[in-house]
C-alpha cells in the first residue's frame, strides 16, 4: 500500500503557510468563518488551475468526484459552489496579492542568475488584455460594447519569473502603468514602442536605472556623435539630442539611437537607450529577449485558468489572477528545488493528470520511468489487459 501523500498535498507543502496565515490575520480574511478558510480557498483555486477546470461548476464537479480526498488535499470538508463563490466575492484580494509577491520573491531568489553579465537585473515590461463580457463584468468597461482587464507585468528575463504585476481595467493606457513600476537603481528595463513617453523615461534615467525601448519611426532628433567600425548588422550607433518643444523639455539629456538589421525577421529596428556603455549588439540582444514576456503571457493564458473567470466581481477576478501567479511561481520553485530537467510545460501536463495520485514527486518526474514506458509502447509490450 502506498503511504505517500497525494501529489497535490506534496506540492502545497512547498508553500509558506505561516506567512499566508500572517496575511490572513492582517486583512481579517477568516473573520466569522467556520469551515471554509482562506487557506482552503487558496488550495481549491490552485487545484482548479492545475487540473485545467474551465468553470466554477466544473471545479466543484471534479472535487465532488474526490469528496473523500478533499480533507487530505488540504481543502477542508466544506467545499461547495456557494462557499467558493462567496469567498471569491467577499474576501480581500490583497491576501492573495501579497502572497503572490511573497512567492515571486522566493522564486526569484532561488532562480537568480546572471546571463548578461550586467550589474543590475534585466526586466521586460508589457501588458496583456483579457477580454470580458461587458453585460456580466460591468465594472471593466473598455469600449461601448466590450469589457476587459489588463495585466501589466514586469518580467525578470534572467530568472523567468514575473517581478511585478498590476491589474487595471483595459481602458487604462499602458504608459500610465509605468508610474507604478518599483524601479531599482542600476537595473535595465526593456519596453516596446507603446511606452515612448519621454517624461517617464527621463524619470527612469534620473533614478540611476537604464532602459531600452523600440523607437517610433517619426522620432525627431539631431545626431551629435557617431560610432565607427560597427559590428555586423548594426547599421548606425549615434548619440542624439531630441528636437521639438515637448520631447526636449521632457528629456533634455542625450540619448543613444541604434539602428539594427535583424536577419531572422528581415527588417530594421531602431532602439533608444540611455545605456551609453553597452555594446550595440548587447542592446539588440536585450530587446530580443523582451519576447520572453510575450511567451509568458501566452503560457499563462493557455495553461493556467485566467481566460475564463470563476467570478464576476473585480475582487474575484483579481483573486483568480493572483492565484495563477502563485501557481506559476510554485512550479518554478519546485523545478529549482528538485533540479528537474523537464520544461515547465511538461511539469504542468504531468501534474494535471496526477494530482490525486499517491506517488512521490521524485518518481513522478523521473525521466527514466517515463522513457521506460515509452520504450514499452514503441515495442508493443504495453497492453491494455494483462492476460
mmCIF file of C-alpha atoms in Angstrom:
data_model
loop_
_atom_site.group_PDB
_atom_site.id
_atom_site.type_symbol
_atom_site.label_atom_id
_atom_site.label_comp_id
_atom_site.label_asym_id
_atom_site.label_seq_id
_atom_site.Cartn_x
_atom_site.Cartn_y
_atom_site.Cartn_z
ATOM 1 C CA UNK A 1 0.000 0.000 0.000
ATOM 2 C CA UNK A 2 1.369 3.418 -0.979
ATOM 3 C CA UNK A 3 1.617 5.544 2.149
ATOM 4 C CA UNK A 4 2.861 8.669 0.373
ATOM 5 C CA UNK A 5 0.822 11.850 0.436
ATOM 6 C CA UNK A 6 -1.289 12.811 -2.521
ATOM 7 C CA UNK A 7 0.680 14.618 -5.240
ATOM 8 C CA UNK A 8 -1.271 17.831 -4.692
ATOM 9 C CA UNK A 9 -0.542 17.745 -0.941
ATOM 10 C CA UNK A 10 3.160 17.283 -1.700
ATOM 11 C CA UNK A 11 3.055 20.333 -3.986
ATOM 12 C CA UNK A 12 1.372 22.592 -1.445
ATOM 13 C CA UNK A 13 3.964 21.620 1.180
ATOM 14 C CA UNK A 14 6.319 23.976 -0.696
ATOM 15 C CA UNK A 15 4.049 26.930 0.222
ATOM 16 C CA UNK A 16 4.874 29.071 3.248
ATOM 17 C CA UNK A 17 1.676 28.585 5.246
ATOM 18 C CA UNK A 18 2.913 30.626 8.203
ATOM 19 C CA UNK A 19 3.324 33.710 6.017
ATOM 20 C CA UNK A 20 -0.064 33.121 4.409
ATOM 21 C CA UNK A 21 -1.692 32.881 7.849
ATOM 22 C CA UNK A 22 0.005 36.156 8.784
ATOM 23 C CA UNK A 23 -1.576 37.835 5.752
ATOM 24 C CA UNK A 24 -4.968 36.345 6.596
ATOM 25 C CA UNK A 25 -4.760 37.818 10.105
ATOM 26 C CA UNK A 26 -3.541 41.143 8.711
ATOM 27 C CA UNK A 27 -6.580 41.566 6.443
ATOM 28 C CA UNK A 28 -9.097 39.687 8.600
ATOM 29 C CA UNK A 29 -9.716 37.039 5.974
ATOM 30 C CA UNK A 30 -11.061 34.350 8.327
ATOM 31 C CA UNK A 31 -13.328 36.616 10.322
ATOM 32 C CA UNK A 32 -16.686 34.913 11.007
ATOM 33 C CA UNK A 33 -15.506 31.860 9.010
ATOM 34 C CA UNK A 34 -16.329 28.449 10.497
ATOM 35 C CA UNK A 35 -15.270 25.880 7.912
ATOM 36 C CA UNK A 36 -14.043 27.122 4.522
ATOM 37 C CA UNK A 37 -10.929 29.158 5.419
ATOM 38 C CA UNK A 38 -8.720 31.315 3.189
ATOM 39 C CA UNK A 39 -6.167 28.501 3.077
ATOM 40 C CA UNK A 40 -8.873 26.096 1.866
ATOM 41 C CA UNK A 41 -9.891 28.691 -0.730
ATOM 42 C CA UNK A 42 -6.307 29.095 -1.976
ATOM 43 C CA UNK A 43 -5.766 25.349 -2.368
ATOM 44 C CA UNK A 44 -9.152 24.857 -4.034
ATOM 45 C CA UNK A 45 -8.367 27.535 -6.621
ATOM 46 C CA UNK A 46 -4.870 26.131 -7.168
ATOM 47 C CA UNK A 47 -6.348 22.681 -7.701
ATOM 48 C CA UNK A 48 -8.620 24.182 -10.350
ATOM 49 C CA UNK A 49 -5.667 25.922 -12.006
ATOM 50 C CA UNK A 50 -3.505 22.795 -12.122
ATOM 51 C CA UNK A 51 -6.319 20.475 -13.224
ATOM 52 C CA UNK A 52 -7.440 22.871 -16.009
ATOM 53 C CA UNK A 53 -11.007 23.362 -14.779
ATOM 54 C CA UNK A 54 -12.970 25.630 -17.121
ATOM 55 C CA UNK A 55 -15.602 26.995 -14.723
ATOM 56 C CA UNK A 56 -16.674 27.116 -11.096
ATOM 57 C CA UNK A 57 -19.236 24.384 -11.711
ATOM 58 C CA UNK A 58 -16.618 22.275 -13.487
ATOM 59 C CA UNK A 59 -14.279 22.619 -10.492
ATOM 60 C CA UNK A 60 -16.952 21.651 -7.951
ATOM 61 C CA UNK A 61 -17.962 18.615 -10.023
ATOM 62 C CA UNK A 62 -14.321 17.479 -10.175
ATOM 63 C CA UNK A 63 -13.921 17.915 -6.418
ATOM 64 C CA UNK A 64 -17.182 16.054 -5.846
ATOM 65 C CA UNK A 65 -15.652 13.032 -7.551
ATOM 66 C CA UNK A 66 -12.872 13.148 -4.932
ATOM 67 C CA UNK A 67 -15.037 14.114 -1.966
ATOM 68 C CA UNK A 68 -13.311 11.669 0.384
ATOM 69 C CA UNK A 69 -9.901 13.093 -0.518
ATOM 70 C CA UNK A 70 -10.644 16.833 -0.130
ATOM 71 C CA UNK A 71 -9.694 16.937 3.548
ATOM 72 C CA UNK A 72 -6.350 15.227 2.896
ATOM 73 C CA UNK A 73 -5.733 17.518 -0.083
ATOM 74 C CA UNK A 74 -6.000 20.495 2.289
ATOM 75 C CA UNK A 75 -9.322 21.909 1.060
ATOM 76 C CA UNK A 76 -11.408 21.051 4.115
ATOM 77 C CA UNK A 77 -14.816 19.444 4.123
ATOM 78 C CA UNK A 78 -16.936 22.444 3.164
ATOM 79 C CA UNK A 79 -16.055 22.884 -0.500
ATOM 80 C CA UNK A 80 -19.314 23.859 -2.174
ATOM 81 C CA UNK A 81 -20.089 26.099 -5.096
ATOM 82 C CA UNK A 82 -21.793 28.708 -2.898
ATOM 83 C CA UNK A 83 -18.952 28.745 -0.350
ATOM 84 C CA UNK A 84 -16.298 29.213 -3.018
ATOM 85 C CA UNK A 85 -18.315 31.855 -4.903
ATOM 86 C CA UNK A 86 -18.928 33.873 -1.706
ATOM 87 C CA UNK A 87 -15.270 33.608 -0.714
ATOM 88 C CA UNK A 88 -14.121 34.903 -4.116
ATOM 89 C CA UNK A 89 -16.670 37.693 -3.913
ATOM 90 C CA UNK A 90 -16.065 38.926 -0.369
ATOM 91 C CA UNK A 91 -12.559 38.070 0.847
ATOM 92 C CA UNK A 92 -9.882 40.696 0.470
ATOM 93 C CA UNK A 93 -7.876 40.122 -2.706
ATOM 94 C CA UNK A 94 -4.839 41.745 -1.032
ATOM 95 C CA UNK A 95 -4.298 38.486 0.872
ATOM 96 C CA UNK A 96 -3.591 36.690 -2.400
ATOM 97 C CA UNK A 97 -1.798 39.673 -3.941
ATOM 98 C CA UNK A 98 0.687 39.923 -1.084
ATOM 99 C CA UNK A 99 1.202 36.162 -1.036
ATOM 100 C CA UNK A 100 1.814 36.228 -4.810
ATOM 101 C CA UNK A 101 4.618 38.758 -4.236
ATOM 102 C CA UNK A 102 5.994 36.547 -1.463
ATOM 103 C CA UNK A 103 6.124 33.630 -3.901
ATOM 104 C CA UNK A 104 7.672 35.878 -6.556
ATOM 105 C CA UNK A 105 10.458 36.887 -4.149
ATOM 106 C CA UNK A 106 11.100 33.262 -3.178
ATOM 107 C CA UNK A 107 11.216 32.057 -6.798
ATOM 108 C CA UNK A 108 13.427 34.985 -7.866
ATOM 109 C CA UNK A 109 15.954 34.384 -5.093
ATOM 110 C CA UNK A 110 16.226 30.683 -5.893
ATOM 111 C CA UNK A 111 16.429 31.078 -9.676
ATOM 112 C CA UNK A 112 18.739 34.081 -9.656
ATOM 113 C CA UNK A 113 21.293 34.019 -12.488
ATOM 114 C CA UNK A 114 23.491 36.499 -14.372
ATOM 115 C CA UNK A 115 23.036 35.666 -18.035
ATOM 116 C CA UNK A 116 24.038 39.049 -19.478
ATOM 117 C CA UNK A 117 26.898 39.749 -17.005
ATOM 118 C CA UNK A 118 25.362 43.073 -16.030
ATOM 119 C CA UNK A 119 25.457 44.525 -12.534
ATOM 120 C CA UNK A 120 21.696 45.061 -12.426
ATOM 121 C CA UNK A 121 18.624 42.954 -13.087
ATOM 122 C CA UNK A 122 17.033 42.844 -16.543
ATOM 123 C CA UNK A 123 13.266 43.344 -16.746
ATOM 124 C CA UNK A 124 10.798 43.405 -19.626
ATOM 125 C CA UNK A 125 7.610 45.382 -19.072
ATOM 126 C CA UNK A 126 4.413 44.884 -21.051
ATOM 127 C CA UNK A 127 0.709 44.194 -20.629
ATOM 128 C CA UNK A 128 -1.805 41.649 -21.850
ATOM 129 C CA UNK A 129 -5.523 42.285 -22.234
ATOM 130 C CA UNK A 130 -8.112 39.708 -21.190
ATOM 131 C CA UNK A 131 -11.470 40.281 -22.868
ATOM 132 C CA UNK A 132 -14.598 40.174 -20.716
ATOM 133 C CA UNK A 133 -18.310 40.260 -21.452
ATOM 134 C CA UNK A 134 -19.464 43.795 -20.648
ATOM 135 C CA UNK A 135 -23.002 42.691 -19.713
ATOM 136 C CA UNK A 136 -21.542 40.481 -16.960
ATOM 137 C CA UNK A 137 -18.401 42.429 -15.960
ATOM 138 C CA UNK A 138 -19.872 45.945 -15.915
ATOM 139 C CA UNK A 139 -17.023 47.334 -13.798
ATOM 140 C CA UNK A 140 -14.464 46.504 -16.552
ATOM 141 C CA UNK A 141 -15.857 48.771 -19.280
ATOM 142 C CA UNK A 142 -13.386 49.140 -22.132
ATOM 143 C CA UNK A 143 -15.436 50.241 -25.126
ATOM 144 C CA UNK A 144 -19.125 50.714 -25.789
ATOM 145 C CA UNK A 145 -19.814 47.013 -26.185
ATOM 146 C CA UNK A 146 -16.655 45.479 -24.783
ATOM 147 C CA UNK A 147 -15.082 44.883 -21.389
ATOM 148 C CA UNK A 148 -11.670 43.720 -20.283
ATOM 149 C CA UNK A 149 -8.821 43.840 -17.796
ATOM 150 C CA UNK A 150 -5.131 44.468 -18.347
ATOM 151 C CA UNK A 151 -2.402 42.595 -16.525
ATOM 152 C CA UNK A 152 0.643 44.904 -16.518
ATOM 153 C CA UNK A 153 3.676 42.756 -15.803
ATOM 154 C CA UNK A 154 7.353 43.354 -15.161
ATOM 155 C CA UNK A 155 9.083 40.100 -16.091
ATOM 156 C CA UNK A 156 12.560 39.171 -14.879
ATOM 157 C CA UNK A 157 14.236 37.825 -18.011
ATOM 158 C CA UNK A 158 17.088 36.077 -16.195
ATOM 159 C CA UNK A 159 15.022 34.223 -13.568
ATOM 160 C CA UNK A 160 11.997 33.836 -15.912
ATOM 161 C CA UNK A 161 9.642 34.859 -13.106
ATOM 162 C CA UNK A 162 7.322 37.914 -13.005
ATOM 163 C CA UNK A 163 8.662 40.553 -10.618
ATOM 164 C CA UNK A 164 5.685 42.936 -10.544
ATOM 165 C CA UNK A 165 2.013 42.602 -11.514
ATOM 166 C CA UNK A 166 -0.535 45.410 -11.699
ATOM 167 C CA UNK A 167 -4.160 44.726 -12.675
ATOM 168 C CA UNK A 168 -6.324 47.511 -14.134
ATOM 169 C CA UNK A 169 -9.382 47.867 -16.362
ATOM 170 C CA UNK A 170 -8.425 47.569 -20.028
ATOM 171 C CA UNK A 171 -9.205 51.275 -20.564
ATOM 172 C CA UNK A 172 -6.039 52.277 -18.661
ATOM 173 C CA UNK A 173 -3.280 53.183 -21.130
ATOM 174 C CA UNK A 174 -0.055 51.181 -20.954
ATOM 175 C CA UNK A 175 2.109 54.255 -20.342
ATOM 176 C CA UNK A 176 0.182 55.122 -17.156
ATOM 177 C CA UNK A 177 1.249 51.800 -15.646
ATOM 178 C CA UNK A 178 4.903 52.925 -15.895
ATOM 179 C CA UNK A 179 4.249 55.121 -12.844
ATOM 180 C CA UNK A 180 3.578 52.018 -10.730
ATOM 181 C CA UNK A 181 6.849 50.210 -11.519
ATOM 182 C CA UNK A 182 9.161 49.807 -8.478
ATOM 183 C CA UNK A 183 12.358 50.920 -10.230
ATOM 184 C CA UNK A 184 15.742 49.697 -8.983
ATOM 185 C CA UNK A 185 18.918 51.764 -9.500
ATOM 186 C CA UNK A 186 21.298 50.012 -11.878
ATOM 187 C CA UNK A 187 18.676 47.694 -13.376
ATOM 188 C CA UNK A 188 17.651 47.540 -17.043
ATOM 189 C CA UNK A 189 14.059 47.955 -18.248
ATOM 190 C CA UNK A 190 13.010 46.903 -21.741
ATOM 191 C CA UNK A 191 9.905 48.396 -23.351
ATOM 192 C CA UNK A 192 8.099 48.122 -26.644
ATOM 193 C CA UNK A 193 7.392 51.301 -28.633
ATOM 194 C CA UNK A 194 3.971 51.731 -26.986
ATOM 195 C CA UNK A 195 5.829 53.124 -23.951
ATOM 196 C CA UNK A 196 7.537 56.046 -25.734
ATOM 197 C CA UNK A 197 6.877 58.659 -23.062
ATOM 198 C CA UNK A 198 9.990 60.804 -22.661
ATOM 199 C CA UNK A 199 8.851 62.326 -19.374
ATOM 200 C CA UNK A 200 8.602 58.887 -17.764
ATOM 201 C CA UNK A 201 11.774 57.646 -19.459
ATOM 202 C CA UNK A 202 13.675 60.622 -18.071
ATOM 203 C CA UNK A 203 12.409 59.712 -14.605
ATOM 204 C CA UNK A 204 13.974 56.267 -15.059
ATOM 205 C CA UNK A 205 17.234 57.937 -16.085
ATOM 206 C CA UNK A 206 17.220 60.229 -13.028
ATOM 207 C CA UNK A 207 16.782 57.200 -10.749
ATOM 208 C CA UNK A 208 20.042 55.742 -11.998
ATOM 209 C CA UNK A 209 18.311 52.988 -13.969
ATOM 210 C CA UNK A 210 18.633 52.090 -17.640
ATOM 211 C CA UNK A 211 16.074 51.494 -20.363
ATOM 212 C CA UNK A 212 15.987 50.020 -23.843
ATOM 213 C CA UNK A 213 12.952 50.914 -25.906
ATOM 214 C CA UNK A 214 11.990 50.474 -29.518
ATOM 215 C CA UNK A 215 11.780 53.884 -31.130
ATOM 216 C CA UNK A 216 8.900 55.149 -33.223
ATOM 217 C CA UNK A 217 9.564 55.821 -36.875
ATOM 218 C CA UNK A 218 8.629 59.522 -36.666
ATOM 219 C CA UNK A 219 11.199 60.347 -33.978
ATOM 220 C CA UNK A 220 12.631 63.879 -34.404
ATOM 221 C CA UNK A 221 16.232 64.289 -33.349
ATOM 222 C CA UNK A 222 19.649 65.647 -34.266
ATOM 223 C CA UNK A 223 22.725 63.430 -34.279
ATOM 224 C CA UNK A 224 25.590 64.652 -32.088
ATOM 225 C CA UNK A 225 28.149 61.867 -32.237
ATOM 226 C CA UNK A 226 28.560 58.726 -34.343
ATOM 227 C CA UNK A 227 30.434 55.483 -33.684
ATOM 228 C CA UNK A 228 32.589 53.951 -36.399
ATOM 229 C CA UNK A 229 33.717 50.364 -37.056
ATOM 230 C CA UNK A 230 30.295 48.982 -36.371
ATOM 231 C CA UNK A 231 29.748 45.235 -35.858
ATOM 232 C CA UNK A 232 27.752 43.178 -38.300
ATOM 233 C CA UNK A 233 24.033 44.059 -38.639
ATOM 234 C CA UNK A 234 24.462 47.336 -36.711
ATOM 235 C CA UNK A 235 23.589 49.981 -39.298
ATOM 236 C CA UNK A 236 24.319 53.015 -37.096
ATOM 237 C CA UNK A 237 25.105 53.864 -33.487
ATOM 238 C CA UNK A 238 24.843 57.536 -32.529
ATOM 239 C CA UNK A 239 24.320 59.866 -29.598
ATOM 240 C CA UNK A 240 21.378 62.139 -30.279
ATOM 241 C CA UNK A 241 19.511 65.061 -28.842
ATOM 242 C CA UNK A 242 15.752 65.248 -29.156
ATOM 243 C CA UNK A 243 14.191 68.139 -31.062
ATOM 244 C CA UNK A 244 10.731 69.581 -30.724
ATOM 245 C CA UNK A 245 9.413 71.567 -27.770
ATOM 246 C CA UNK A 246 7.905 68.834 -25.590
ATOM 247 C CA UNK A 247 10.389 65.975 -26.272
ATOM 248 C CA UNK A 248 13.309 68.288 -25.498
ATOM 249 C CA UNK A 249 11.555 69.659 -22.423
ATOM 250 C CA UNK A 250 10.752 66.191 -21.064
ATOM 251 C CA UNK A 251 14.147 64.615 -21.900
ATOM 252 C CA UNK A 252 16.837 67.356 -22.033
ATOM 253 C CA UNK A 253 19.830 64.973 -21.969
ATOM 254 C CA UNK A 254 21.405 62.955 -24.766
ATOM 255 C CA UNK A 255 20.140 59.558 -25.815
ATOM 256 C CA UNK A 256 21.644 56.760 -27.844
ATOM 257 C CA UNK A 257 19.951 55.667 -31.077
ATOM 258 C CA UNK A 258 20.866 52.286 -32.580
ATOM 259 C CA UNK A 259 19.653 51.036 -35.948
ATOM 260 C CA UNK A 260 19.871 47.251 -36.165
ATOM 261 C CA UNK A 261 19.123 44.829 -39.003
ATOM 262 C CA UNK A 262 17.512 41.573 -37.851
ATOM 263 C CA UNK A 263 18.409 38.835 -40.318
ATOM 264 C CA UNK A 264 15.856 36.365 -38.945
ATOM 265 C CA UNK A 265 12.911 38.713 -39.477
ATOM 266 C CA UNK A 266 14.411 40.564 -42.410
ATOM 267 C CA UNK A 267 13.636 44.010 -41.005
ATOM 268 C CA UNK A 268 15.234 47.010 -39.357
ATOM 269 C CA UNK A 269 14.760 48.003 -35.699
ATOM 270 C CA UNK A 270 15.520 51.346 -34.032
ATOM 271 C CA UNK A 271 16.378 51.301 -30.324
ATOM 272 C CA UNK A 272 16.632 54.181 -27.874
ATOM 273 C CA UNK A 273 18.630 53.746 -24.693
ATOM 274 C CA UNK A 274 20.418 55.718 -22.005
ATOM 275 C CA UNK A 275 22.957 52.892 -21.528
ATOM 276 C CA UNK A 276 25.909 54.544 -23.211
ATOM 277 C CA UNK A 277 28.475 51.925 -22.126
ATOM 278 C CA UNK A 278 26.786 48.819 -23.571
ATOM 279 C CA UNK A 279 27.723 47.399 -26.943
ATOM 280 C CA UNK A 280 25.164 47.852 -29.704
ATOM 281 C CA UNK A 281 24.813 44.094 -30.132
ATOM 282 C CA UNK A 282 24.046 43.647 -26.405
ATOM 283 C CA UNK A 283 21.360 46.338 -26.621
ATOM 284 C CA UNK A 284 19.803 44.455 -29.547
ATOM 285 C CA UNK A 285 20.100 41.175 -27.626
ATOM 286 C CA UNK A 286 18.356 42.699 -24.592
ATOM 287 C CA UNK A 287 15.437 43.821 -26.719
ATOM 288 C CA UNK A 288 15.273 40.473 -28.475
ATOM 289 C CA UNK A 289 14.831 38.783 -25.092
ATOM 290 C CA UNK A 290 11.841 41.033 -24.425
ATOM 291 C CA UNK A 291 9.797 38.426 -26.278
ATOM 292 C CA UNK A 292 10.067 36.186 -23.241
ATOM 293 C CA UNK A 293 7.293 38.200 -21.630
ATOM 294 C CA UNK A 294 5.063 37.535 -24.635
ATOM 295 C CA UNK A 295 5.744 33.814 -24.234
ATOM 296 C CA UNK A 296 4.922 34.133 -20.525
ATOM 297 C CA UNK A 297 1.547 35.747 -21.326
ATOM 298 C CA UNK A 298 0.814 33.054 -23.896
ATOM 299 C CA UNK A 299 1.803 30.276 -21.491
ATOM 300 C CA UNK A 300 -0.245 31.801 -18.658
ATOM 301 C CA UNK A 301 -3.409 32.039 -20.762
ATOM 302 C CA UNK A 302 -3.058 28.599 -22.292
ATOM 303 C CA UNK A 303 -2.021 26.545 -19.271
ATOM 304 C CA UNK A 304 -3.484 28.394 -16.278
ATOM 305 C CA UNK A 305 -7.111 29.406 -15.933
ATOM 306 C CA UNK A 306 -7.379 33.187 -16.364
ATOM 307 C CA UNK A 307 -9.197 33.493 -19.702
ATOM 308 C CA UNK A 308 -12.411 32.096 -18.171
ATOM 309 C CA UNK A 309 -13.147 33.535 -14.758
ATOM 310 C CA UNK A 310 -14.875 31.820 -11.835
ATOM 311 C CA UNK A 311 -16.460 35.022 -10.528
ATOM 312 C CA UNK A 312 -17.853 38.245 -11.988
ATOM 313 C CA UNK A 313 -16.732 40.871 -9.447
ATOM 314 C CA UNK A 314 -13.467 42.780 -9.676
ATOM 315 C CA UNK A 315 -12.348 41.163 -6.430
ATOM 316 C CA UNK A 316 -12.973 37.630 -7.754
ATOM 317 C CA UNK A 317 -11.099 38.348 -10.993
ATOM 318 C CA UNK A 318 -8.088 39.713 -9.111
ATOM 319 C CA UNK A 319 -8.023 36.699 -6.768
ATOM 320 C CA UNK A 320 -8.024 34.295 -9.711
ATOM 321 C CA UNK A 321 -5.197 36.136 -11.491
ATOM 322 C CA UNK A 322 -3.057 36.285 -8.355
ATOM 323 C CA UNK A 323 -3.657 32.579 -7.663
ATOM 324 C CA UNK A 324 -2.467 31.888 -11.228
ATOM 325 C CA UNK A 325 0.739 33.813 -10.453
ATOM 326 C CA UNK A 326 1.145 31.883 -7.178
ATOM 327 C CA UNK A 327 0.726 28.596 -9.053
ATOM 328 C CA UNK A 328 3.270 29.620 -11.703
ATOM 329 C CA UNK A 329 5.833 30.585 -9.036
ATOM 330 C CA UNK A 330 5.176 27.357 -7.130
ATOM 331 C CA UNK A 331 6.027 25.320 -10.225
ATOM 332 C CA UNK A 332 9.173 27.449 -10.697
ATOM 333 C CA UNK A 333 10.239 26.801 -7.081
ATOM 334 C CA UNK A 334 9.625 23.050 -7.373
ATOM 335 C CA UNK A 335 11.505 22.957 -10.667
ATOM 336 C CA UNK A 336 14.503 24.548 -8.938
ATOM 337 C CA UNK A 337 14.412 22.673 -5.631
ATOM 338 C CA UNK A 338 14.016 19.259 -7.235
ATOM 339 C CA UNK A 339 16.546 20.010 -10.015
ATOM 340 C CA UNK A 340 14.020 18.928 -12.642
ATOM 341 C CA UNK A 341 15.250 18.684 -16.215
ATOM 342 C CA UNK A 342 11.726 18.873 -17.579
ATOM 343 C CA UNK A 343 10.206 22.040 -19.044
ATOM 344 C CA UNK A 344 7.530 23.940 -17.154
ATOM 345 C CA UNK A 345 5.007 22.802 -19.762
ATOM 346 C CA UNK A 346 5.865 19.139 -19.182
ATOM 347 C CA UNK A 347 5.601 19.581 -15.411
ATOM 348 C CA UNK A 348 2.133 21.082 -15.685
ATOM 349 C CA UNK A 349 0.937 18.398 -18.079
ATOM 350 C CA UNK A 350 2.103 15.660 -15.697
ATOM 351 C CA UNK A 351 0.565 17.386 -12.674
ATOM 352 C CA UNK A 352 -2.792 17.897 -14.373
ATOM 353 C CA UNK A 353 -3.425 14.129 -14.508
ATOM 354 C CA UNK A 354 -1.654 13.145 -11.267
ATOM 355 C CA UNK A 355 -2.920 15.484 -8.538
ATOM 356 C CA UNK A 356 -4.862 12.788 -6.683
ATOM 357 C CA UNK A 357 -2.288 10.019 -7.120
ATOM 358 C CA UNK A 358 -0.171 8.755 -4.235
ATOM 359 C CA UNK A 359 3.185 8.936 -5.955
ATOM 360 C CA UNK A 360 6.286 10.714 -4.697
ATOM 361 C CA UNK A 361 7.212 13.773 -6.732
ATOM 362 C CA UNK A 362 10.657 12.311 -7.389
ATOM 363 C CA UNK A 363 9.158 9.243 -9.081
ATOM 364 C CA UNK A 364 6.518 11.321 -10.856
ATOM 365 C CA UNK A 365 9.042 13.497 -12.658
ATOM 366 C CA UNK A 366 11.690 10.811 -13.143
ATOM 367 C CA UNK A 367 12.517 10.782 -16.847
ATOM 368 C CA UNK A 368 13.877 7.250 -16.547
ATOM 369 C CA UNK A 369 10.436 5.903 -15.680
ATOM 370 C CA UNK A 370 8.927 7.946 -18.478
ATOM 371 C CA UNK A 371 11.428 6.597 -21.012
ATOM 372 C CA UNK A 372 10.810 3.000 -19.893
ATOM 373 C CA UNK A 373 7.101 3.397 -20.525
ATOM 374 C CA UNK A 374 7.804 4.990 -23.891
ATOM 375 C CA UNK A 375 10.076 2.107 -24.870
ATOM 376 C CA UNK A 376 7.395 -0.394 -23.899
ATOM 377 C CA UNK A 377 4.872 1.403 -26.053
ATOM 378 C CA UNK A 378 7.261 1.510 -29.007
ATOM 379 C CA UNK A 379 7.993 -2.227 -28.646
ATOM 380 C CA UNK A 380 4.351 -3.141 -28.303
ATOM 381 C CA UNK A 381 4.924 -4.529 -24.810
ATOM 382 C CA UNK A 382 2.380 -2.327 -23.044
ATOM 383 C CA UNK A 383 -1.043 -3.934 -23.423
ATOM 384 C CA UNK A 384 -4.463 -2.778 -22.353
ATOM 385 C CA UNK A 385 -5.092 -6.045 -20.486
ATOM 386 C CA UNK A 386 -2.628 -8.426 -18.879
ATOM 387 C CA UNK A 387 -3.587 -11.988 -19.852
#
